[in-house]
mmCIF file of C-alpha atoms and ligand atoms in Angstrom:
data_model
loop_
_atom_site.group_PDB
_atom_site.id
_atom_site.type_symbol
_atom_site.label_atom_id
_atom_site.label_comp_id
_atom_site.label_asym_id
_atom_site.label_seq_id
_atom_site.Cartn_x
_atom_site.Cartn_y
_atom_site.Cartn_z
ATOM 1 C CA MET W 1 -13.453 4.363 -1.363
ATOM 2 C CA LEU W 2 -13.671 2.434 -4.673
ATOM 3 C CA SER W 3 -17.070 4.003 -5.035
ATOM 4 C CA LEU W 4 -17.023 4.309 -8.817
ATOM 5 C CA LEU W 5 -16.207 0.650 -9.301
ATOM 6 C CA GLN W 6 -18.857 -0.325 -6.684
ATOM 7 C CA GLU W 7 -21.492 1.785 -8.440
ATOM 8 C CA LYS W 8 -20.730 0.410 -11.811
ATOM 9 C CA LEU W 9 -20.713 -3.126 -10.666
ATOM 10 C CA GLU W 10 -24.088 -2.628 -8.987
ATOM 11 C CA GLY W 11 -25.428 -1.324 -12.114
ATOM 12 C CA ALA W 12 -24.237 -4.268 -14.045
ATOM 13 C CA PHE W 13 -25.657 -6.800 -11.658
ATOM 14 C CA LYS W 14 -28.937 -5.134 -11.590
ATOM 15 C CA LYS W 15 -29.450 -5.983 -15.087
ATOM 16 C CA LEU W 16 -29.354 -9.631 -14.293
ATOM 17 C CA ARG W 17 -32.221 -9.514 -11.861
ATOM 18 C CA GLY W 18 -35.444 -11.051 -12.872
ATOM 19 C CA HIS W 19 -33.811 -13.808 -15.112
ATOM 20 C CA ALA W 20 -34.742 -17.318 -13.991
ATOM 21 C CA LYS W 21 -31.697 -18.839 -15.340
ATOM 22 C CA ILE W 22 -28.051 -17.884 -16.016
ATOM 23 C CA SER W 23 -27.424 -18.279 -19.658
ATOM 24 C CA GLU W 24 -24.901 -17.144 -22.253
ATOM 25 C CA SER W 25 -27.328 -14.509 -23.676
ATOM 26 C CA ASN W 26 -28.445 -13.010 -20.402
ATOM 27 C CA ILE W 27 -24.993 -12.553 -18.848
ATOM 28 C CA SER W 28 -22.836 -11.511 -21.805
ATOM 29 C CA GLU W 29 -24.028 -7.929 -21.726
ATOM 30 C CA SER W 30 -23.599 -7.747 -17.978
ATOM 31 C CA MET W 31 -20.165 -9.211 -18.277
ATOM 32 C CA ARG W 32 -19.219 -6.695 -20.913
ATOM 33 C CA GLU W 33 -20.332 -3.900 -18.510
ATOM 34 C CA ILE W 34 -18.393 -5.496 -15.579
ATOM 35 C CA ARG W 35 -15.291 -5.707 -17.694
ATOM 36 C CA MET W 36 -15.679 -2.067 -18.692
ATOM 37 C CA ALA W 37 -16.097 -1.077 -15.112
ATOM 38 C CA LEU W 38 -12.963 -2.932 -14.105
ATOM 39 C CA LEU W 39 -10.949 -1.278 -16.794
ATOM 40 C CA GLU W 40 -12.213 2.152 -15.962
ATOM 41 C CA ALA W 41 -11.243 1.345 -12.426
ATOM 42 C CA ASP W 42 -7.731 0.866 -13.650
ATOM 43 C CA VAL W 43 -7.693 -2.935 -13.352
ATOM 44 C CA ASP W 44 -4.916 -4.406 -15.553
ATOM 45 C CA PHE W 45 -6.267 -5.496 -18.876
ATOM 46 C CA LYS W 46 -5.316 -9.081 -18.682
ATOM 47 C CA VAL W 47 -6.461 -9.442 -15.087
ATOM 48 C CA ALA W 48 -9.883 -8.074 -16.024
ATOM 49 C CA LYS W 49 -10.166 -10.411 -19.001
ATOM 50 C CA ASP W 50 -9.150 -13.472 -16.938
ATOM 51 C CA LEU W 51 -11.571 -12.552 -14.104
ATOM 52 C CA ILE W 52 -14.405 -12.256 -16.447
ATOM 53 C CA GLU W 53 -13.576 -15.446 -18.189
ATOM 54 C CA ASN W 54 -13.436 -17.332 -14.949
ATOM 55 C CA ILE W 55 -16.858 -15.906 -13.837
ATOM 56 C CA LYS W 56 -18.527 -16.772 -17.015
ATOM 57 C CA THR W 57 -17.197 -20.301 -16.989
ATOM 58 C CA LYS W 58 -18.236 -20.804 -13.473
ATOM 59 C CA ALA W 59 -21.652 -19.110 -13.786
ATOM 60 C CA LEU W 60 -22.676 -21.020 -16.984
ATOM 61 C CA GLY W 61 -21.486 -24.233 -15.516
ATOM 62 C CA GLU W 62 -23.501 -23.942 -12.309
ATOM 63 C CA GLU W 63 -27.008 -24.922 -11.686
ATOM 64 C CA VAL W 64 -29.144 -22.096 -10.702
ATOM 65 C CA LEU W 65 -29.758 -22.638 -6.923
ATOM 66 C CA ARG W 66 -33.484 -22.416 -6.073
ATOM 67 C CA THR W 67 -32.641 -20.441 -2.964
ATOM 68 C CA VAL W 68 -30.868 -17.603 -4.655
ATOM 69 C CA SER W 69 -31.346 -15.471 -7.744
ATOM 70 C CA PRO W 70 -29.052 -15.651 -10.695
ATOM 71 C CA SER W 71 -27.684 -12.240 -10.013
ATOM 72 C CA GLN W 72 -26.949 -13.163 -6.394
ATOM 73 C CA GLN W 73 -25.245 -16.270 -7.631
ATOM 74 C CA ILE W 74 -23.003 -14.308 -9.986
ATOM 75 C CA VAL W 75 -22.234 -11.804 -7.192
ATOM 76 C CA LYS W 76 -21.128 -14.620 -5.140
ATOM 77 C CA ILE W 77 -18.877 -16.127 -7.915
ATOM 78 C CA PHE W 78 -17.501 -12.659 -8.513
ATOM 79 C CA HIS W 79 -16.760 -12.173 -4.773
ATOM 80 C CA ASP W 80 -14.960 -15.538 -4.591
ATOM 81 C CA GLU W 81 -12.905 -14.779 -7.689
ATOM 82 C CA MET W 82 -11.887 -11.409 -6.271
ATOM 83 C CA VAL W 83 -10.947 -12.888 -2.963
ATOM 84 C CA GLU W 84 -8.677 -15.272 -5.017
ATOM 85 C CA LEU W 85 -7.194 -12.432 -6.845
ATOM 86 C CA LEU W 86 -6.583 -10.321 -3.842
ATOM 87 C CA GLY W 87 -4.659 -13.115 -2.234
ATOM 88 C CA ARG W 88 -7.390 -15.157 -0.355
ATOM 89 C CA GLU W 89 -5.697 -15.065 3.174
ATOM 90 C CA THR W 90 -4.424 -12.216 5.133
ATOM 91 C CA ALA W 91 -0.628 -12.199 4.801
ATOM 92 C CA PRO W 92 0.899 -11.620 8.351
ATOM 93 C CA LEU W 93 3.927 -9.583 8.891
ATOM 94 C CA ASP W 94 6.923 -11.749 9.704
ATOM 95 C CA LEU W 95 8.393 -10.551 12.886
ATOM 96 C CA GLY W 96 10.967 -13.248 13.298
ATOM 97 C CA GLN W 97 14.713 -12.715 13.420
ATOM 98 C CA PRO W 98 16.565 -10.504 12.626
ATOM 99 C CA GLN W 99 13.568 -8.347 13.219
ATOM 100 C CA ARG W 100 14.340 -5.864 10.544
ATOM 101 C CA ILE W 101 11.761 -4.442 8.235
ATOM 102 C CA LEU W 102 12.953 -2.565 5.128
ATOM 103 C CA VAL W 103 10.469 0.084 3.795
ATOM 104 C CA ALA W 104 10.929 1.287 0.130
ATOM 105 C CA GLY W 105 9.100 3.225 -2.414
ATOM 106 C CA LEU W 106 9.038 6.224 -4.503
ATOM 107 C CA ASN W 107 8.956 9.724 -3.087
ATOM 108 C CA GLY W 108 5.479 10.842 -1.975
ATOM 109 C CA ALA W 109 4.163 7.271 -1.899
ATOM 110 C CA GLY W 110 3.878 7.435 1.877
ATOM 111 C CA LYS W 111 7.014 5.480 3.035
ATOM 112 C CA THR W 112 7.877 7.807 6.005
ATOM 113 C CA THR W 113 4.231 8.152 7.278
ATOM 114 C CA THR W 114 3.615 4.334 6.863
ATOM 115 C CA SER W 115 6.797 3.490 8.664
ATOM 116 C CA ALA W 116 5.654 5.426 11.687
ATOM 117 C CA LYS W 117 2.156 4.040 11.269
ATOM 118 C CA LEU W 118 3.570 0.520 11.263
ATOM 119 C CA ALA W 119 5.553 1.255 14.447
ATOM 120 C CA LEU W 120 2.392 2.478 16.066
ATOM 121 C CA LEU W 121 0.624 -0.652 15.062
ATOM 122 C CA LEU W 122 3.389 -2.891 16.558
ATOM 123 C CA LYS W 123 3.550 -0.759 19.708
ATOM 124 C CA LYS W 124 -0.189 -1.230 20.273
ATOM 125 C CA GLN W 125 0.299 -5.000 19.951
ATOM 126 C CA GLY W 126 2.776 -4.854 22.828
ATOM 127 C CA LYS W 127 5.957 -5.105 20.664
ATOM 128 C CA ARG W 128 8.998 -2.824 20.825
ATOM 129 C CA PRO W 129 9.376 -1.002 17.471
ATOM 130 C CA LEU W 130 12.234 1.308 16.553
ATOM 131 C CA LEU W 131 12.429 3.580 13.621
ATOM 132 C CA VAL W 132 15.623 4.117 11.645
ATOM 133 C CA ALA W 133 15.807 6.907 9.111
ATOM 134 C CA CYS W 134 18.191 6.059 6.091
ATOM 135 C CA ASP W 135 17.333 8.861 3.777
ATOM 136 C CA VAL W 136 20.602 10.739 3.582
ATOM 137 C CA PHE W 137 19.433 12.793 0.659
ATOM 138 C CA ARG W 138 16.544 14.656 2.234
ATOM 139 C CA PRO W 139 17.214 15.956 5.680
ATOM 140 C CA ALA W 140 13.573 16.929 5.732
ATOM 141 C CA ALA W 141 12.556 13.288 5.533
ATOM 142 C CA VAL W 142 14.794 12.468 8.585
ATOM 143 C CA LYS W 143 13.302 15.283 10.468
ATOM 144 C CA GLN W 144 9.814 14.182 9.406
ATOM 145 C CA LEU W 145 10.477 10.606 10.815
ATOM 146 C CA ALA W 146 11.780 11.970 13.960
ATOM 147 C CA VAL W 147 8.686 14.252 14.505
ATOM 148 C CA LEU W 148 6.324 11.293 13.862
ATOM 149 C CA GLY W 149 8.384 9.090 16.098
ATOM 150 C CA GLU W 150 8.096 11.502 18.904
ATOM 151 C CA SER W 151 4.377 11.930 18.381
ATOM 152 C CA ILE W 152 3.840 8.160 18.843
ATOM 153 C CA GLY W 153 6.598 7.689 21.420
ATOM 154 C CA VAL W 154 8.836 5.477 19.257
ATOM 155 C CA PRO W 155 12.665 6.139 19.384
ATOM 156 C CA VAL W 156 14.086 7.218 16.055
ATOM 157 C CA PHE W 157 17.706 6.906 14.780
ATOM 158 C CA GLN W 158 18.826 9.922 12.746
ATOM 159 C CA PRO W 159 22.000 9.666 10.772
ATOM 160 C CA SER W 160 24.496 12.430 10.967
ATOM 161 C CA PRO W 161 23.724 15.309 8.595
ATOM 162 C CA ASP W 162 27.317 14.722 7.244
ATOM 163 C CA GLU W 163 26.573 11.057 6.283
ATOM 164 C CA LYS W 164 25.935 10.818 2.627
ATOM 165 C CA ASP W 165 26.013 7.120 2.228
ATOM 166 C CA ALA W 166 22.593 5.439 2.698
ATOM 167 C CA VAL W 167 24.226 1.873 3.299
ATOM 168 C CA ARG W 168 26.428 3.312 5.994
ATOM 169 C CA ALA W 169 23.459 5.093 7.512
ATOM 170 C CA ALA W 170 21.510 1.771 7.669
ATOM 171 C CA GLN W 171 24.521 0.104 9.258
ATOM 172 C CA GLN W 172 24.792 2.746 11.901
ATOM 173 C CA GLY W 173 21.164 2.329 12.365
ATOM 174 C CA MET W 174 21.691 -1.431 13.102
ATOM 175 C CA GLU W 175 24.320 -0.610 15.613
ATOM 176 C CA TRP W 176 22.045 1.920 17.263
ATOM 177 C CA VAL W 177 19.194 -0.823 17.583
ATOM 178 C CA LYS W 178 21.767 -3.047 19.388
ATOM 179 C CA GLN W 179 22.594 -0.170 21.780
ATOM 180 C CA GLN W 180 18.902 0.293 22.295
ATOM 181 C CA GLY W 181 18.540 -3.205 23.459
ATOM 182 C CA GLY W 182 16.999 -4.589 20.237
ATOM 183 C CA GLY W 183 13.319 -4.435 18.959
ATOM 184 C CA ILE W 184 11.586 -4.520 15.722
ATOM 185 C CA ALA W 185 13.468 -2.035 13.704
ATOM 186 C CA ILE W 186 11.763 -0.284 10.696
ATOM 187 C CA TYR W 187 14.230 1.113 8.235
ATOM 188 C CA ASP W 188 12.665 4.035 6.202
ATOM 189 C CA THR W 189 14.820 4.365 2.983
ATOM 190 C CA ALA W 190 15.150 7.134 0.515
ATOM 191 C CA GLY W 191 12.914 7.291 -2.653
ATOM 192 C CA ARG W 192 13.181 9.118 -5.912
ATOM 193 C CA GLN W 193 10.656 10.851 -8.153
ATOM 194 C CA GLU W 194 10.562 7.770 -10.377
ATOM 195 C CA VAL W 195 12.240 4.368 -10.483
ATOM 196 C CA ASP W 196 15.795 4.650 -11.512
ATOM 197 C CA ASP W 197 18.839 2.442 -11.545
ATOM 198 C CA GLU W 198 20.580 4.392 -8.974
ATOM 199 C CA LEU W 199 17.726 3.981 -6.505
ATOM 200 C CA LEU W 200 17.530 0.191 -7.112
ATOM 201 C CA ALA W 201 21.267 -0.286 -6.735
ATOM 202 C CA GLU W 202 21.245 1.487 -3.415
ATOM 203 C CA LEU W 203 18.310 -0.530 -2.189
ATOM 204 C CA VAL W 204 19.956 -3.794 -3.384
ATOM 205 C CA LYS W 205 23.037 -2.775 -1.215
ATOM 206 C CA ILE W 206 20.919 -1.731 1.771
ATOM 207 C CA ARG W 207 19.046 -5.117 1.531
ATOM 208 C CA GLU W 208 22.224 -7.125 1.460
ATOM 209 C CA SER W 209 23.598 -5.226 4.345
ATOM 210 C CA LEU W 210 20.418 -5.589 6.604
ATOM 211 C CA GLN W 211 19.319 -9.062 5.505
ATOM 212 C CA PRO W 212 15.763 -8.119 6.613
ATOM 213 C CA GLN W 213 13.055 -10.644 7.088
ATOM 214 C CA GLU W 214 10.566 -8.214 5.670
ATOM 215 C CA VAL W 215 10.913 -5.931 2.537
ATOM 216 C CA LEU W 216 7.747 -3.804 2.303
ATOM 217 C CA LEU W 217 7.077 -1.738 -0.768
ATOM 218 C CA VAL W 218 4.830 1.281 -0.220
ATOM 219 C CA ALA W 219 2.898 2.264 -3.250
ATOM 220 C CA ASP W 220 0.401 5.088 -3.909
ATOM 221 C CA ALA W 221 -2.907 3.363 -4.926
ATOM 222 C CA ALA W 222 -4.119 6.608 -6.475
ATOM 223 C CA THR W 223 -1.403 6.213 -9.271
ATOM 224 C CA GLY W 224 -3.355 3.152 -10.417
ATOM 225 C CA GLN W 225 -1.498 1.029 -13.007
ATOM 226 C CA GLN W 226 1.701 2.971 -12.363
ATOM 227 C CA ALA W 227 1.669 1.609 -8.880
ATOM 228 C CA VAL W 228 1.471 -1.876 -10.175
ATOM 229 C CA SER W 229 4.457 -1.450 -12.556
ATOM 230 C CA VAL W 230 6.541 0.269 -9.941
ATOM 231 C CA ALA W 231 5.854 -2.630 -7.533
ATOM 232 C CA LYS W 232 6.938 -5.009 -10.161
ATOM 233 C CA THR W 233 10.084 -3.258 -10.949
ATOM 234 C CA PHE W 234 11.088 -3.101 -7.297
ATOM 235 C CA ASN W 235 10.221 -6.675 -6.725
ATOM 236 C CA ASP W 236 12.489 -7.795 -9.652
ATOM 237 C CA SER W 237 15.413 -5.976 -8.030
ATOM 238 C CA ILE W 238 14.935 -6.213 -4.265
ATOM 239 C CA LYS W 239 12.667 -9.089 -3.839
ATOM 240 C CA VAL W 240 9.643 -7.572 -2.014
ATOM 241 C CA THR W 241 8.073 -9.652 0.755
ATOM 242 C CA GLY W 242 4.867 -7.527 1.014
ATOM 243 C CA LEU W 243 2.998 -4.574 -0.370
ATOM 244 C CA ILE W 244 1.462 -1.640 1.347
ATOM 245 C CA LEU W 245 -0.986 0.370 -0.635
ATOM 246 C CA THR W 246 -1.517 3.977 0.512
ATOM 247 C CA LYS W 247 -4.217 6.596 -0.056
ATOM 248 C CA LEU W 248 -7.075 4.132 -0.521
ATOM 249 C CA ASP W 249 -9.224 6.585 1.171
ATOM 250 C CA GLY W 250 -8.822 9.160 -1.590
ATOM 251 C CA ASP W 251 -8.796 6.751 -4.451
ATOM 252 C CA ALA W 252 -12.107 6.536 -6.353
ATOM 253 C CA ARG W 253 -10.708 3.839 -8.693
ATOM 254 C CA GLY W 254 -8.726 1.399 -6.581
ATOM 255 C CA GLY W 255 -8.314 -1.042 -9.400
ATOM 256 C CA ALA W 256 -4.477 -1.165 -8.666
ATOM 257 C CA LEU W 257 -5.387 -3.305 -5.702
ATOM 258 C CA LEU W 258 -7.121 -5.974 -7.766
ATOM 259 C CA SER W 259 -4.097 -6.363 -10.093
ATOM 260 C CA MET W 260 -1.264 -6.056 -7.558
ATOM 261 C CA LYS W 261 -1.017 -9.582 -6.238
ATOM 262 C CA GLN W 262 -1.578 -11.193 -9.766
ATOM 263 C CA VAL W 263 1.013 -8.922 -11.533
ATOM 264 C CA THR W 264 3.768 -8.768 -8.859
ATOM 265 C CA GLY W 265 3.253 -11.983 -7.143
ATOM 266 C CA CYS W 266 3.544 -10.269 -3.705
ATOM 267 C CA PRO W 267 0.789 -10.111 -1.285
ATOM 268 C CA VAL W 268 -0.794 -6.890 -0.057
ATOM 269 C CA LYS W 269 -0.149 -6.787 3.722
ATOM 270 C CA PHE W 270 -1.498 -3.489 4.726
ATOM 271 C CA VAL W 271 -3.512 -0.496 3.199
ATOM 272 C CA GLY W 272 -3.272 3.115 4.158
ATOM 273 C CA VAL W 273 -6.760 4.844 4.603
ATOM 274 C CA GLY W 274 -5.744 8.329 5.688
ATOM 275 C CA GLU W 275 -2.991 10.644 6.822
ATOM 276 C CA LYS W 276 -3.454 10.010 10.621
ATOM 277 C CA MET W 277 -1.141 7.643 12.387
ATOM 278 C CA GLU W 278 -3.912 5.206 13.222
ATOM 279 C CA GLN W 279 -5.040 4.910 9.672
ATOM 280 C CA LEU W 280 -3.162 1.762 8.520
ATOM 281 C CA GLU W 281 -5.115 -1.379 8.292
ATOM 282 C CA VAL W 282 -4.161 -5.058 7.910
ATOM 283 C CA PHE W 283 -5.351 -6.072 4.544
ATOM 284 C CA HIS W 284 -8.121 -8.558 4.524
ATOM 285 C CA PRO W 285 -8.928 -10.054 0.931
ATOM 286 C CA ASP W 286 -12.399 -11.063 1.955
ATOM 287 C CA ARG W 287 -13.428 -7.780 3.601
ATOM 288 C CA MET W 288 -12.017 -5.872 0.576
ATOM 289 C CA ALA W 289 -13.930 -7.961 -1.944
ATOM 290 C CA GLN W 290 -17.135 -7.324 0.070
ATOM 291 C CA ARG W 291 -16.405 -3.638 0.262
ATOM 292 C CA ILE W 292 -15.904 -3.539 -3.634
ATOM 293 C CA LEU W 293 -19.199 -5.226 -4.172
ATOM 294 C CA GLY W 294 -20.860 -2.709 -1.744
HETATM 295 P P1 LIG P 1 7.367 9.413 1.337
HETATM 296 O O1 LIG P 1 8.034 10.500 0.469
HETATM 297 O O2 LIG P 1 7.194 8.242 0.526
HETATM 298 O O3 LIG P 1 8.065 9.099 2.595
HETATM 299 O O4 LIG P 1 5.833 9.989 1.675
HETATM 300 P P2 LIG P 1 5.202 10.562 2.982
HETATM 301 O O5 LIG P 1 5.172 9.553 3.957
HETATM 302 O O6 LIG P 1 5.997 11.922 3.200
HETATM 303 O O7 LIG P 1 3.813 10.820 2.465
HETATM 304 C C1 LIG P 1 3.395 11.778 1.422
HETATM 305 C C2 LIG P 1 2.059 12.386 1.707
HETATM 306 O O8 LIG P 1 0.988 11.354 1.575
HETATM 307 C C3 LIG P 1 1.897 12.818 3.237
HETATM 308 O O9 LIG P 1 1.229 14.164 2.984
HETATM 309 C C4 LIG P 1 1.147 11.887 3.793
HETATM 310 O O10 LIG P 1 0.389 12.394 4.815
HETATM 311 C C5 LIG P 1 0.227 11.428 2.829
HETATM 312 N N1 LIG P 1 -0.315 9.929 3.078
HETATM 313 C C6 LIG P 1 0.383 8.829 3.406
HETATM 314 N N2 LIG P 1 -0.227 7.793 3.363
HETATM 315 C C7 LIG P 1 -1.590 8.198 3.212
HETATM 316 C C8 LIG P 1 -2.869 7.576 3.207
HETATM 317 O O11 LIG P 1 -3.135 6.432 3.413
HETATM 318 N N3 LIG P 1 -4.051 8.376 2.923
HETATM 319 C C9 LIG P 1 -3.853 9.701 2.643
HETATM 320 N N4 LIG P 1 -4.917 10.443 2.409
HETATM 321 N N5 LIG P 1 -2.544 10.353 2.599
HETATM 322 C C10 LIG P 1 -1.543 9.586 2.973
#
């Protein structure tokens, strides 16, 4: 994961080794290379530019510590700046009332898989998750959730095949949750191939109806900058409370992750790192920064 970015950054930092002091002249080439590496890794242009500016200002302003080399010092500054960009702290899932989690995203982003993964994660924490299928457009998606729910031992609400209204399906889901005696209900919604007004209007209505305490947007990290703009558009319409980036296992670039928080203003709460049900991880900015730096 992120291997290309990692490799390029390592190369750029190597060039700094052997210098006794951090100076404008000896870091400018490395900074240029780091900036290129970030852009190639699909980091948003402005985010990359600001990151480099901040590192430069801090690096040049700092005394070279006797105990560490200038390159280690810059790696440390870079690490801290990345942690800041990635959101600094882990953003915990709000499990308070009304214990409803709305999951949204485009088709293929990984909504259904991630809804089930999240249910498993909660179950392992001793919570009582329930899954609600609201996709009235694709019966296959409802079936998929039912199969996944069965595999992890979590009950799944399936709307009637005749139901064509997603808002009504969500409301029926709420009734079903009550009948089940309550729990943390995860509502898996329908997507589209791309963001369109109809989808957003439908999600706005579902959001109003459910009044969830969590609205999670699932985005495919492999789509890079597109994932960032999708997240921004969704957030503008349905006010997202957290992001889940999927397919980080297969993504060699991963720059979307670095731009996500900055561009959308929403914290990344989880990352998907594989197709298996256990492959959803709580997102730790600090660990991710370390991973990127290798
Ligand atoms: P939806 O249309 O948004 O509901 O997407 P799905 O949940 O059906 O996922 C689409 C495909 O992406 C499926 O084949 C999933 O197994 C796969 N997928 C989801 N999350 C991940 C992930 O984190 N890593 C990998 N490698 N594949 C994933």
